[in-house]
PDB file of C-alpha atoms in Angstrom:
ATOM      1  CA  MET A1045      90.951 179.058 177.969  1.00 45.00           C
ATOM      2  CA  THR A1046      93.379 176.816 176.087  1.00 49.00           C
ATOM      3  CA  ARG A1047      95.411 177.868 173.076  1.00 53.00           C
ATOM      4  CA  HIS A1048      94.056 176.654 169.710  1.00 57.00           C
ATOM      5  CA  ALA A1049      97.294 175.432 168.208  1.00 60.00           C
ATOM      6  CA  ARG A1050      98.857 172.138 167.204  1.00 59.00           C
ATOM      7  CA  ASN A1051     101.359 172.191 170.031  1.00 58.00           C
ATOM      8  CA  CYS A1052      98.747 172.894 172.673  1.00 59.00           C
ATOM      9  CA  THR A1053      99.709 171.282 175.983  1.00 61.00           C
ATOM     10  CA  ALA A1054      96.979 172.636 178.232  1.00 65.00           C
ATOM     11  CA  GLY A1055      94.086 170.789 176.557  1.00 67.00           C
ATOM     12  CA  ALA A1056      92.121 168.103 178.375  1.00 73.00           C
ATOM     13  CA  VAL A1057      91.883 165.922 175.255  1.00 79.00           C
ATOM     14  CA  TYR A1058      94.685 163.810 173.750  1.00 80.00           C
ATOM     15  CA  THR A1059      94.500 165.214 170.221  1.00 81.00           C
ATOM     16  CA  TYR A1060      95.147 163.305 166.999  1.00 81.00           C
ATOM     17  CA  HIS A1061      98.208 165.425 166.216  1.00 81.00           C
ATOM     18  CA  GLU A1062      99.736 164.702 169.625  1.00 81.00           C
ATOM     19  CA  LYS A1063      98.995 160.988 169.264  1.00 79.00           C
ATOM     20  CA  LYS A1064     100.577 160.934 165.791  1.00 78.00           C
ATOM     21  CA  LYS A1065     103.665 162.825 166.969  1.00 81.00           C
ATOM     22  CA  ASP A1066     104.097 160.525 169.986  1.00 80.00           C
ATOM     23  CA  ALA A1067     103.677 157.442 167.784  1.00 75.00           C
ATOM     24  CA  GLU A1068     106.453 158.626 165.455  1.00 76.00           C
ATOM     25  CA  ALA A1069     108.740 159.368 168.392  1.00 80.00           C
ATOM     26  CA  SER A1070     108.059 156.070 170.187  1.00 76.00           C
ATOM     27  CA  GLY A1071     108.509 153.773 167.180  1.00 72.00           C
ATOM     28  CA  TYR A1072     104.973 152.303 167.230  1.00 70.00           C
ATOM     29  CA  GLY A1073     102.188 152.336 164.658  1.00 70.00           C
ATOM     30  CA  THR A1074     102.152 152.131 160.859  1.00 74.00           C
ATOM     31  CA  GLU A1075     104.184 154.617 158.868  1.00 74.00           C
ATOM     32  CA  ARG A1076     102.684 155.852 155.601  1.00 74.00           C
ATOM     33  CA  GLN A1077     104.692 157.851 153.130  1.00 70.00           C
ATOM     34  CA  ARG A1078     104.073 158.998 149.589  1.00 68.00           C
ATOM     35  CA  LEU A1079     106.762 157.777 147.217  1.00 66.00           C
ATOM     36  CA  GLY A1080     108.764 160.327 145.347  1.00 66.00           C
ATOM     37  CA  LYS A1081     110.042 160.319 141.790  1.00 64.00           C
ATOM     38  CA  ASP A1082     113.283 158.582 142.757  1.00 67.00           C
ATOM     39  CA  SER A1083     111.351 155.614 144.179  1.00 68.00           C
ATOM     40  CA  ILE A1084     109.482 154.851 140.946  1.00 76.00           C
ATOM     41  CA  LYS A1085     110.949 153.021 137.976  1.00 80.00           C
ATOM     42  CA  ASN A1086     111.250 154.724 134.617  1.00 84.00           C
ATOM     43  CA  PHE A1087     109.081 153.790 131.673  1.00 86.00           C
ATOM     44  CA  ASP A1088     112.000 152.044 129.891  1.00 87.00           C
ATOM     45  CA  CYS A1089     113.045 149.874 132.880  1.00 89.00           C
ATOM     46  CA  CYS A1090     112.285 146.207 133.411  1.00 90.00           C
ATOM     47  CA  CYS A1091     109.453 145.394 135.816  1.00 89.00           C
ATOM     48  CA  LEU A1092     111.560 142.613 137.389  1.00 89.00           C
ATOM     49  CA  THR A1093     115.059 144.048 137.648  1.00 88.00           C
ATOM     50  CA  LEU A1094     114.022 147.752 137.758  1.00 85.00           C
ATOM     51  CA  GLN A1095     117.017 148.468 135.514  1.00 87.00           C
ATOM     52  CA  ARG A1096     117.229 149.728 131.965  1.00 87.00           C
ATOM     53  CA  CYS A1097     116.290 147.004 129.465  1.00 89.00           C
ATOM     54  CA  ARG A1098     119.018 145.801 127.120  1.00 89.00           C
ATOM     55  CA  ASN A1099     116.643 143.640 125.046  1.00 93.00           C
ATOM     56  CA  PRO A1100     113.190 145.029 125.873  1.00 93.00           C
ATOM     57  CA  VAL A1101     110.081 142.913 125.321  1.00 95.00           C
ATOM     58  CA  ILE A1102     106.492 143.758 126.184  1.00 94.00           C
ATOM     59  CA  SER A1103     103.651 141.548 127.366  1.00 93.00           C
ATOM     60  CA  PRO A1104     100.145 141.731 125.858  1.00 92.00           C
ATOM     61  CA  ASP A1105      99.070 143.771 128.916  1.00 92.00           C
ATOM     62  CA  GLY A1106     101.738 146.428 128.300  1.00 91.00           C
ATOM     63  CA  TYR A1107     104.347 145.520 130.932  1.00 93.00           C
ATOM     64  CA  LEU A1108     107.967 145.940 129.873  1.00 93.00           C
ATOM     65  CA  PHE A1109     110.556 143.268 130.683  1.00 94.00           C
ATOM     66  CA  ASP A1110     114.155 142.540 129.875  1.00 94.00           C
ATOM     67  CA  LYS A1111     114.216 139.446 127.679  1.00 94.00           C
ATOM     68  CA  GLU A1112     116.881 137.719 129.767  1.00 94.00           C
ATOM     69  CA  SER A1113     115.043 138.408 133.036  1.00 93.00           C
ATOM     70  CA  ILE A1114     111.627 137.236 131.874  1.00 94.00           C
ATOM     71  CA  LEU A1115     113.112 134.064 130.331  1.00 94.00           C
ATOM     72  CA  GLU A1116     114.917 133.325 133.604  1.00 94.00           C
ATOM     73  CA  TYR A1117     111.644 133.917 135.469  1.00 94.00           C
ATOM     74  CA  VAL A1118     109.752 131.491 133.193  1.00 94.00           C
ATOM     75  CA  ILE A1119     112.463 128.810 133.512  1.00 95.00           C
ATOM     76  CA  THR A1120     112.457 129.159 137.311  1.00 95.00           C
ATOM     77  CA  LYS A1121     108.681 128.790 137.420  1.00 94.00           C
ATOM     78  CA  LYS A1122     108.804 125.729 135.146  1.00 94.00           C
ATOM     79  CA  ASN A1123     111.414 124.075 137.389  1.00 95.00           C
ATOM     80  CA  GLU A1124     109.281 124.823 140.438  1.00 95.00           C
ATOM     81  CA  ILE A1125     106.184 123.359 138.768  1.00 94.00           C
ATOM     82  CA  SER A1126     108.178 120.254 137.753  1.00 95.00           C
ATOM     83  CA  ARG A1127     109.383 119.769 141.341  1.00 94.00           C
ATOM     84  CA  LYS A1128     105.861 120.122 142.733  1.00 93.00           C
ATOM     85  CA  MET A1129     104.530 117.750 140.063  1.00 94.00           C
ATOM     86  CA  LYS A1130     107.065 115.076 141.120  1.00 94.00           C
ATOM     87  CA  GLU A1131     105.990 115.445 144.755  1.00 92.00           C
ATOM     88  CA  TYR A1132     102.336 115.187 143.724  1.00 93.00           C
ATOM     89  CA  GLU A1133     102.962 112.036 141.643  1.00 94.00           C
ATOM     90  CA  LYS A1134     104.939 110.492 144.509  1.00 93.00           C
ATOM     91  CA  GLN A1135     102.145 111.164 146.974  1.00 91.00           C
ATOM     92  CA  LYS A1136      99.523 109.903 144.501  1.00 92.00           C
ATOM     93  CA  LYS A1137     101.431 106.638 144.034  1.00 93.00           C
ATOM     94  CA  LYS A1138     101.809 106.265 147.803  1.00 91.00           C
ATOM     95  CA  ASP A1139      98.068 106.778 148.316  1.00 89.00           C
ATOM     96  CA  GLU A1140      97.278 104.178 145.651  1.00 92.00           C
ATOM     97  CA  ASN A1141      99.579 101.649 147.357  1.00 92.00           C
ATOM     98  CA  GLU A1142      97.947 102.326 150.725  1.00 90.00           C
ATOM     99  CA  LEU A1143      94.477 101.826 149.240  1.00 91.00           C
ATOM    100  CA  ALA A1144      95.607  98.575 147.601  1.00 92.00           C
ATOM    101  CA  GLU A1145      97.045  97.345 150.930  1.00 92.00           C
ATOM    102  CA  LEU A1146      93.847  98.239 152.764  1.00 90.00           C
ATOM    103  CA  ALA A1147      91.742  96.440 150.141  1.00 91.00           C
ATOM    104  CA  ALA A1148      93.957  93.344 150.382  1.00 92.00           C
ATOM    105  CA  ALA A1149      93.831  93.400 154.205  1.00 91.00           C
ATOM    106  CA  GLU A1150      90.055  93.744 154.171  1.00 91.00           C
ATOM    107  CA  LYS A1151      89.729  90.877 151.712  1.00 91.00           C
ATOM    108  CA  SER A1152      91.968  88.595 153.812  1.00 91.00           C
ATOM    109  CA  SER A1153      90.066  89.588 156.966  1.00 90.00           C
ATOM    110  CA  LYS A1154      86.745  88.660 155.370  1.00 89.00           C
ATOM    111  CA  LEU A1155      88.192  85.346 154.181  1.00 89.00           C
ATOM    112  CA  SER A1156      89.581  84.472 157.633  1.00 88.00           C
ATOM    113  CA  ASN A1157      86.275  85.356 159.307  1.00 85.00           C
ATOM    114  CA  PHE A1158      84.406  83.207 156.805  1.00 82.00           C
ATOM    115  CA  LEU A1159      86.698  80.217 157.397  1.00 84.00           C
ATOM    116  CA  LYS A1160      86.456  80.664 161.162  1.00 81.00           C
ATOM    117  CA  THR A1161      82.677  80.747 160.975  1.00 79.00           C
ATOM    118  CA  GLU A1162      82.524  77.645 158.784  1.00 78.00           C
ATOM    119  CA  LYS A1163      84.737  75.589 161.140  1.00 76.00           C
ATOM    120  CA  ASN A1164      82.661  76.341 164.248  1.00 71.00           C
ATOM    121  CA  ILE A1165      79.312  74.740 165.035  1.00 63.00           C
ATOM    122  CA  VAL A1166      77.966  78.005 166.404  1.00 58.00           C
ATOM    123  CA  SER A1167      78.675  81.410 165.033  1.00 56.00           C
ATOM    124  CA  SER A1168      80.539  82.611 168.147  1.00 59.00           C
ATOM    125  CA  PRO A1169      81.901  80.577 171.080  1.00 57.00           C
ATOM    126  CA  ILE A1170      80.087  80.992 174.370  1.00 56.00           C
ATOM    127  CA  ASN A1171      82.037  81.412 177.591  1.00 60.00           C
ATOM    128  CA  ALA A1172      79.769  80.128 180.369  1.00 52.00           C
ATOM    129  CA  PHE A1173      82.139  81.239 183.137  1.00 56.00           C
ATOM    130  CA  LYS A1174      82.391  84.873 181.963  1.00 55.00           C
ATOM    131  CA  ALA A1175      81.277  87.446 184.521  1.00 52.00           C
ATOM    132  CA  THR A1176      78.167  89.400 183.690  1.00 51.00           C
ATOM    133  CA  THR A1177      79.440  92.620 185.222  1.00 49.00           C
ATOM    134  CA  GLN A1178      81.874  94.382 182.979  1.00 52.00           C
ATOM    135  CA  ASP A1179      84.476  96.811 184.250  1.00 53.00           C
ATOM    136  CA  LYS A1180      84.985 100.138 182.590  1.00 57.00           C
ATOM    137  CA  PRO A1181      87.568  99.873 179.781  1.00 59.00           C
ATOM    138  CA  SER A1182      90.885 101.563 180.375  1.00 58.00           C
ATOM    139  CA  VAL A1183      91.764 104.630 178.306  1.00 57.00           C
ATOM    140  CA  SER A1184      95.478 103.970 178.610  1.00 60.00           C
ATOM    141  CA  ASN A1185      97.236 102.913 175.449  1.00 57.00           C
ATOM    142  CA  MET A1186      99.512 100.618 177.456  1.00 60.00           C
ATOM    143  CA  ALA A1187      96.697  98.419 178.852  1.00 63.00           C
ATOM    144  CA  ASP A1188      95.907  95.027 177.308  1.00 64.00           C
ATOM    145  CA  GLY A1189      98.907  95.247 175.014  1.00 61.00           C
ATOM    146  CA  ARG A1190      97.557  98.159 172.969  1.00 58.00           C
ATOM    147  CA  ALA A1191     100.808 100.119 172.954  1.00 57.00           C
ATOM    148  CA  LYS A1192     101.291  99.530 169.210  1.00 58.00           C
ATOM    149  CA  GLN A1193      97.654 100.111 168.274  1.00 57.00           C
ATOM    150  CA  LEU A1194      96.754 103.374 169.967  1.00 54.00           C
ATOM    151  CA  PRO A1195      98.862 106.513 169.554  1.00 59.00           C
ATOM    152  CA  SER A1196     100.329 108.493 172.388  1.00 61.00           C
ATOM    153  CA  PHE A1197      98.705 111.847 172.983  1.00 59.00           C
ATOM    154  CA  TRP A1198     101.799 113.064 174.840  1.00 67.00           C
ATOM    155  CA  ILE A1199     103.931 113.047 171.680  1.00 65.00           C
ATOM    156  CA  PRO A1200     102.720 115.439 168.947  1.00 62.00           C
ATOM    157  CA  SER A1201     104.039 113.243 166.140  1.00 61.00           C
ATOM    158  CA  MET A1202     102.002 110.263 167.383  1.00 60.00           C
ATOM    159  CA  THR A1203      98.634 111.951 167.829  1.00 61.00           C
ATOM    160  CA  PRO A1204      95.782 110.937 165.507  1.00 56.00           C
ATOM    161  CA  GLN A1205      95.613 114.456 164.042  1.00 57.00           C
ATOM    162  CA  SER A1206      99.298 114.631 163.081  1.00 52.00           C
ATOM    163  CA  LYS A1207      98.956 113.675 159.435  1.00 60.00           C
ATOM    164  CA  LYS A1208     100.924 115.072 156.562  1.00 69.00           C
ATOM    165  CA  SER A1209      99.007 117.636 154.585  1.00 75.00           C
ATOM    166  CA  ALA A1210      98.012 116.495 151.142  1.00 79.00           C
ATOM    167  CA  VAL A1211     100.022 118.033 148.313  1.00 81.00           C
ATOM    168  CA  PRO A1212      97.593 119.693 145.875  1.00 87.00           C
ATOM    169  CA  LYS A1213      97.972 119.197 142.161  1.00 89.00           C
ATOM    170  CA  PRO A1214     100.146 122.070 140.879  1.00 90.00           C
ATOM    171  CA  ASP A1215      98.910 124.438 138.215  1.00 91.00           C
ATOM    172  CA  LYS A1216     101.070 124.178 135.104  1.00 91.00           C
ATOM    173  CA  THR A1217     100.137 127.659 133.899  1.00 93.00           C
ATOM    174  CA  ILE A1218     102.791 130.379 134.215  1.00 93.00           C
ATOM    175  CA  TYR A1219     101.373 133.748 135.215  1.00 94.00           C
ATOM    176  CA  CYS A1220     102.712 137.238 134.583  1.00 92.00           C
ATOM    177  CA  PRO A1221     104.434 138.621 137.717  1.00 90.00           C
ATOM    178  CA  MET A1222     102.748 142.003 137.217  1.00 88.00           C
ATOM    179  CA  SER A1223      99.239 141.416 135.869  1.00 88.00           C
ATOM    180  CA  GLY A1224      98.677 137.895 137.207  1.00 89.00           C
ATOM    181  CA  LYS A1225      97.344 136.696 133.847  1.00 92.00           C
ATOM    182  CA  PRO A1226      98.658 133.637 131.932  1.00 93.00           C
ATOM    183  CA  LEU A1227     101.955 134.400 130.201  1.00 92.00           C
ATOM    184  CA  LYS A1228     103.481 132.655 127.181  1.00 92.00           C
ATOM    185  CA  ILE A1229     106.866 133.297 125.621  1.00 91.00           C
ATOM    186  CA  LYS A1230     105.388 133.487 122.119  1.00 92.00           C
ATOM    187  CA  ASP A1231     103.150 136.384 123.218  1.00 92.00           C
ATOM    188  CA  LEU A1232     106.121 138.599 124.129  1.00 93.00           C
ATOM    189  CA  LEU A1233     106.842 141.292 121.552  1.00 93.00           C
ATOM    190  CA  ASP A1234     110.227 142.887 120.877  1.00 94.00           C
ATOM    191  CA  VAL A1235     110.294 146.647 121.511  1.00 94.00           C
ATOM    192  CA  LYS A1236     112.356 149.195 119.554  1.00 93.00           C
ATOM    193  CA  PHE A1237     113.077 152.486 121.285  1.00 91.00           C
ATOM    194  CA  THR A1238     114.166 155.415 119.124  1.00 90.00           C
ATOM    195  CA  GLU A1239     117.213 157.064 120.690  1.00 88.00           C
ATOM    196  CA  VAL A1240     117.581 160.819 120.905  1.00 86.00           C
ATOM    197  CA  LYS A1241     120.454 161.813 118.629  1.00 81.00           C
ATOM    198  CA  ASP A1242     122.045 164.968 119.961  1.00 74.00           C
ATOM    199  CA  PRO A1243     125.578 165.596 118.553  1.00 66.00           C
ATOM    200  CA  ASP A1244     126.385 168.005 121.395  1.00 66.00           C
ATOM    201  CA  ASP A1245     125.540 165.485 124.139  1.00 64.00           C
ATOM    202  CA  LYS A1246     128.500 163.108 124.613  1.00 64.00           C
ATOM    203  CA  LYS A1247     127.087 161.333 127.685  1.00 66.00           C
ATOM    204  CA  SER A1248     126.362 157.631 127.864  1.00 64.00           C
ATOM    205  CA  LEU A1249     122.840 156.462 127.115  1.00 64.00           C
ATOM    206  CA  ILE A1250     122.255 155.340 130.721  1.00 65.00           C
ATOM    207  CA  VAL A1251     123.341 158.697 132.153  1.00 63.00           C
ATOM    208  CA  LYS A1252     121.201 160.751 129.787  1.00 73.00           C
ATOM    209  CA  GLU A1253     118.009 162.153 131.233  1.00 73.00           C
ATOM    210  CA  ASN A1254     116.236 162.246 127.844  1.00 80.00           C
ATOM    211  CA  ARG A1255     117.127 158.933 126.230  1.00 85.00           C
ATOM    212  CA  TYR A1256     114.297 158.064 123.874  1.00 89.00           C
ATOM    213  CA  MET A1257     111.821 159.863 121.665  1.00 90.00           C
ATOM    214  CA  CYS A1258     108.683 159.053 119.707  1.00 92.00           C
ATOM    215  CA  ALA A1259     109.430 157.231 116.451  1.00 91.00           C
ATOM    216  CA  VAL A1260     107.017 159.485 114.505  1.00 91.00           C
ATOM    217  CA  THR A1261     106.792 162.911 116.159  1.00 91.00           C
ATOM    218  CA  HIS A1262     110.250 162.809 117.866  1.00 89.00           C
ATOM    219  CA  ASP A1263     108.738 163.969 121.162  1.00 90.00           C
ATOM    220  CA  ILE A1264     110.800 163.153 124.249  1.00 90.00           C
ATOM    221  CA  LEU A1265     109.455 160.145 126.182  1.00 90.00           C
ATOM    222  CA  SER A1266     109.181 160.109 129.974  1.00 86.00           C
ATOM    223  CA  ASN A1267     106.968 158.817 132.757  1.00 84.00           C
ATOM    224  CA  SER A1268     104.646 161.782 132.336  1.00 85.00           C
ATOM    225  CA  VAL A1269     104.091 161.042 128.620  1.00 88.00           C
ATOM    226  CA  PRO A1270     101.625 158.227 127.812  1.00 91.00           C
ATOM    227  CA  CYS A1271     103.182 155.826 125.288  1.00 92.00           C
ATOM    228  CA  ALA A1272     102.132 152.860 123.174  1.00 94.00           C
ATOM    229  CA  VAL A1273     103.885 150.091 121.257  1.00 94.00           C
ATOM    230  CA  LEU A1274     102.898 149.195 117.699  1.00 93.00           C
ATOM    231  CA  ARG A1275     102.655 145.419 117.462  1.00 92.00           C
ATOM    232  CA  THR A1276     103.638 145.135 113.774  1.00 91.00           C
ATOM    233  CA  THR A1277     107.069 146.779 114.102  1.00 91.00           C
ATOM    234  CA  GLY A1278     107.609 147.232 117.870  1.00 92.00           C
ATOM    235  CA  ASP A1279     108.119 151.005 117.599  1.00 93.00           C
ATOM    236  CA  VAL A1280     107.261 153.176 120.605  1.00 93.00           C
ATOM    237  CA  VAL A1281     105.076 156.218 119.940  1.00 94.00           C
ATOM    238  CA  THR A1282     103.156 158.638 122.123  1.00 93.00           C
ATOM    239  CA  MET A1283      99.429 158.273 122.695  1.00 93.00           C
ATOM    240  CA  GLU A1284      98.993 161.738 121.240  1.00 92.00           C
ATOM    241  CA  CYS A1285     100.479 160.439 117.993  1.00 93.00           C
ATOM    242  CA  VAL A1286      98.124 157.458 118.146  1.00 92.00           C
ATOM    243  CA  GLU A1287      95.042 159.612 118.624  1.00 92.00           C
ATOM    244  CA  LYS A1288      95.881 162.344 116.131  1.00 91.00           C
ATOM    245  CA  ILE A1289      97.806 160.517 113.388  1.00 91.00           C
ATOM    246  CA  ILE A1290      97.444 156.730 113.497  1.00 91.00           C
ATOM    247  CA  LYS A1291      93.733 156.475 114.345  1.00 90.00           C
ATOM    248  CA  LYS A1292      92.906 158.958 111.630  1.00 90.00           C
ATOM    249  CA  ASP A1293      93.590 156.528 108.752  1.00 88.00           C
ATOM    250  CA  TRP A1294      94.639 153.365 110.669  1.00 91.00           C
ATOM    251  CA  ILE A1295      97.905 153.241 108.720  1.00 91.00           C
ATOM    252  CA  HIS A1296     101.365 152.742 110.189  1.00 91.00           C
ATOM    253  CA  PRO A1297     103.207 156.076 109.690  1.00 90.00           C
ATOM    254  CA  LEU A1298     106.584 154.384 109.067  1.00 90.00           C
ATOM    255  CA  THR A1299     105.678 151.356 106.954  1.00 90.00           C
ATOM    256  CA  SER A1300     102.267 152.395 105.517  1.00 89.00           C
ATOM    257  CA  GLU A1301     100.745 149.093 106.654  1.00 91.00           C
ATOM    258  CA  LYS A1302      97.168 148.671 107.782  1.00 92.00           C
ATOM    259  CA  ILE A1303      96.839 148.315 111.560  1.00 91.00           C
ATOM    260  CA  THR A1304      93.938 147.667 113.893  1.00 92.00           C
ATOM    261  CA  GLU A1305      93.043 148.474 117.481  1.00 92.00           C
ATOM    262  CA  LYS A1306      94.693 145.233 118.668  1.00 92.00           C
ATOM    263  CA  ASP A1307      98.028 146.340 117.183  1.00 92.00           C
ATOM    264  CA  ILE A1308      98.264 149.239 119.664  1.00 93.00           C
ATOM    265  CA  ILE A1309      99.558 148.145 123.097  1.00 93.00           C
ATOM    266  CA  PRO A1310      99.531 150.903 125.776  1.00 93.00           C
ATOM    267  CA  LEU A1311     102.827 150.901 127.673  1.00 91.00           C
ATOM    268  CA  GLN A1312     102.467 150.609 131.455  1.00 88.00           C
ATOM    269  CA  ARG A1313     104.670 153.356 132.856  1.00 77.00           C
ATOM    270  CA  GLY A1314     105.735 154.400 136.318  1.00 68.00           C
ATOM    271  CA  GLY A1315     104.007 157.204 138.171  1.00 56.00           C
ATOM    272  CA  THR A1316     105.122 160.723 139.000  1.00 51.00           C
ATOM    273  CA  GLY A1317     104.229 163.155 141.718  1.00 47.00           C
ATOM    274  CA  TYR A1318     101.341 164.547 139.674  1.00 48.00           C
ATOM    275  CA  SER A1319      97.750 163.351 139.942  1.00 47.00           C
ATOM    276  CA  THR A1320      97.205 163.186 136.171  1.00 46.00           C
ATOM    277  CA  THR A1321      99.544 160.210 135.695  1.00 47.00           C
ATOM    278  CA  ASN A1322      99.402 156.573 136.749  1.00 49.00           C
ATOM    279  CA  ASN A1323      99.399 156.904 140.546  1.00 51.00           C
ATOM    280  CA  GLU A1324      97.720 153.709 141.788  1.00 54.00           C
ATOM    281  CA  GLU A1325     100.651 152.518 143.899  1.00 57.00           C
ATOM    282  CA  LEU A1326     102.471 155.582 145.143  1.00 62.00           C
ATOM    283  CA  LYS A1327     102.109 155.000 148.882  1.00 69.00           C
ATOM    284  CA  ALA A1328     104.498 152.955 150.989  1.00 70.00           C
ATOM    285  CA  LYS A1329     103.571 151.408 154.343  1.00 74.00           C
ATOM    286  CA  HIS A1330     105.856 150.224 157.126  1.00 73.00           C
ATOM    287  CA  ASN A1331     104.161 148.173 159.839  1.00 75.00           C
ATOM    288  CA  ARG A1332     105.559 148.533 163.321  1.00 75.00           C
ATOM    289  CA  PRO A1333     104.380 147.261 166.744  1.00 71.00           C
ATOM    290  CA  VAL A1334     101.034 148.754 167.773  1.00 64.00           C
ATOM    291  CA  LEU A1335     101.023 151.204 170.660  1.00 53.00           C
ATOM    292  CA  GLN A1336      98.713 149.830 173.342  1.00 53.00           C
ATOM    293  CA  ALA A1337      97.291 151.843 176.242  1.00 47.00           C
TER     294      ALA A1337
END
């Protein structure tokens, strides 16, 4: 009787644990690993550079960007769209010229056929000495002087199928790199983080573990604390403050202005190791060659 253990070597079946262990040792198969806290960006970091934002702005969907990085991204996308648009216009003009040439050639061909028909007594000349038995036509592109008419199937660039792919008309809309929705510069909102003022802590702001706090309740902000941005002033508050204080009277606690549901933008934050936070993308995959039997 075999031992019931993971490292059993006397079993007649190649177990899943043994297969997994051999795959890790051999360098084949897909590696899956859960990301830790160090692999996830902080709530106050840019979604593009993954560094702390110097001039933070937020999109309507709640994604935080550094103003310089998102402007550079938009300019790069606009230059790319402009380049593709020039290629599309060039190809469109080329296609129009080819169609015009084909129309002119067809018109001249019809005119020459008409003149040829009018000059002859009969519609087509009759060759009385032509043999009635016809040989099979040659498939070679060199026969009967057809070298310039038919392509060569030995050269890939001269085959009938080797045509340049048509350049599609580019989309002029710039999309958000995170949400995939249309993005406009005027929709970006400036964000104001409230720094934690501790007279005993002489460290730099980047080195500090607790850098920012809620503008109303002064609670420390982190990835495990749901946050929101108030559109009217750009202040960052906790969702607990929104639910218990702001939604009670729908008045801004700092400026006493009337706000609505649209003025509250939930901040998209990074995940943690806990299941209660935003953990949609906490698994990393590394594809390696498949182990074949």
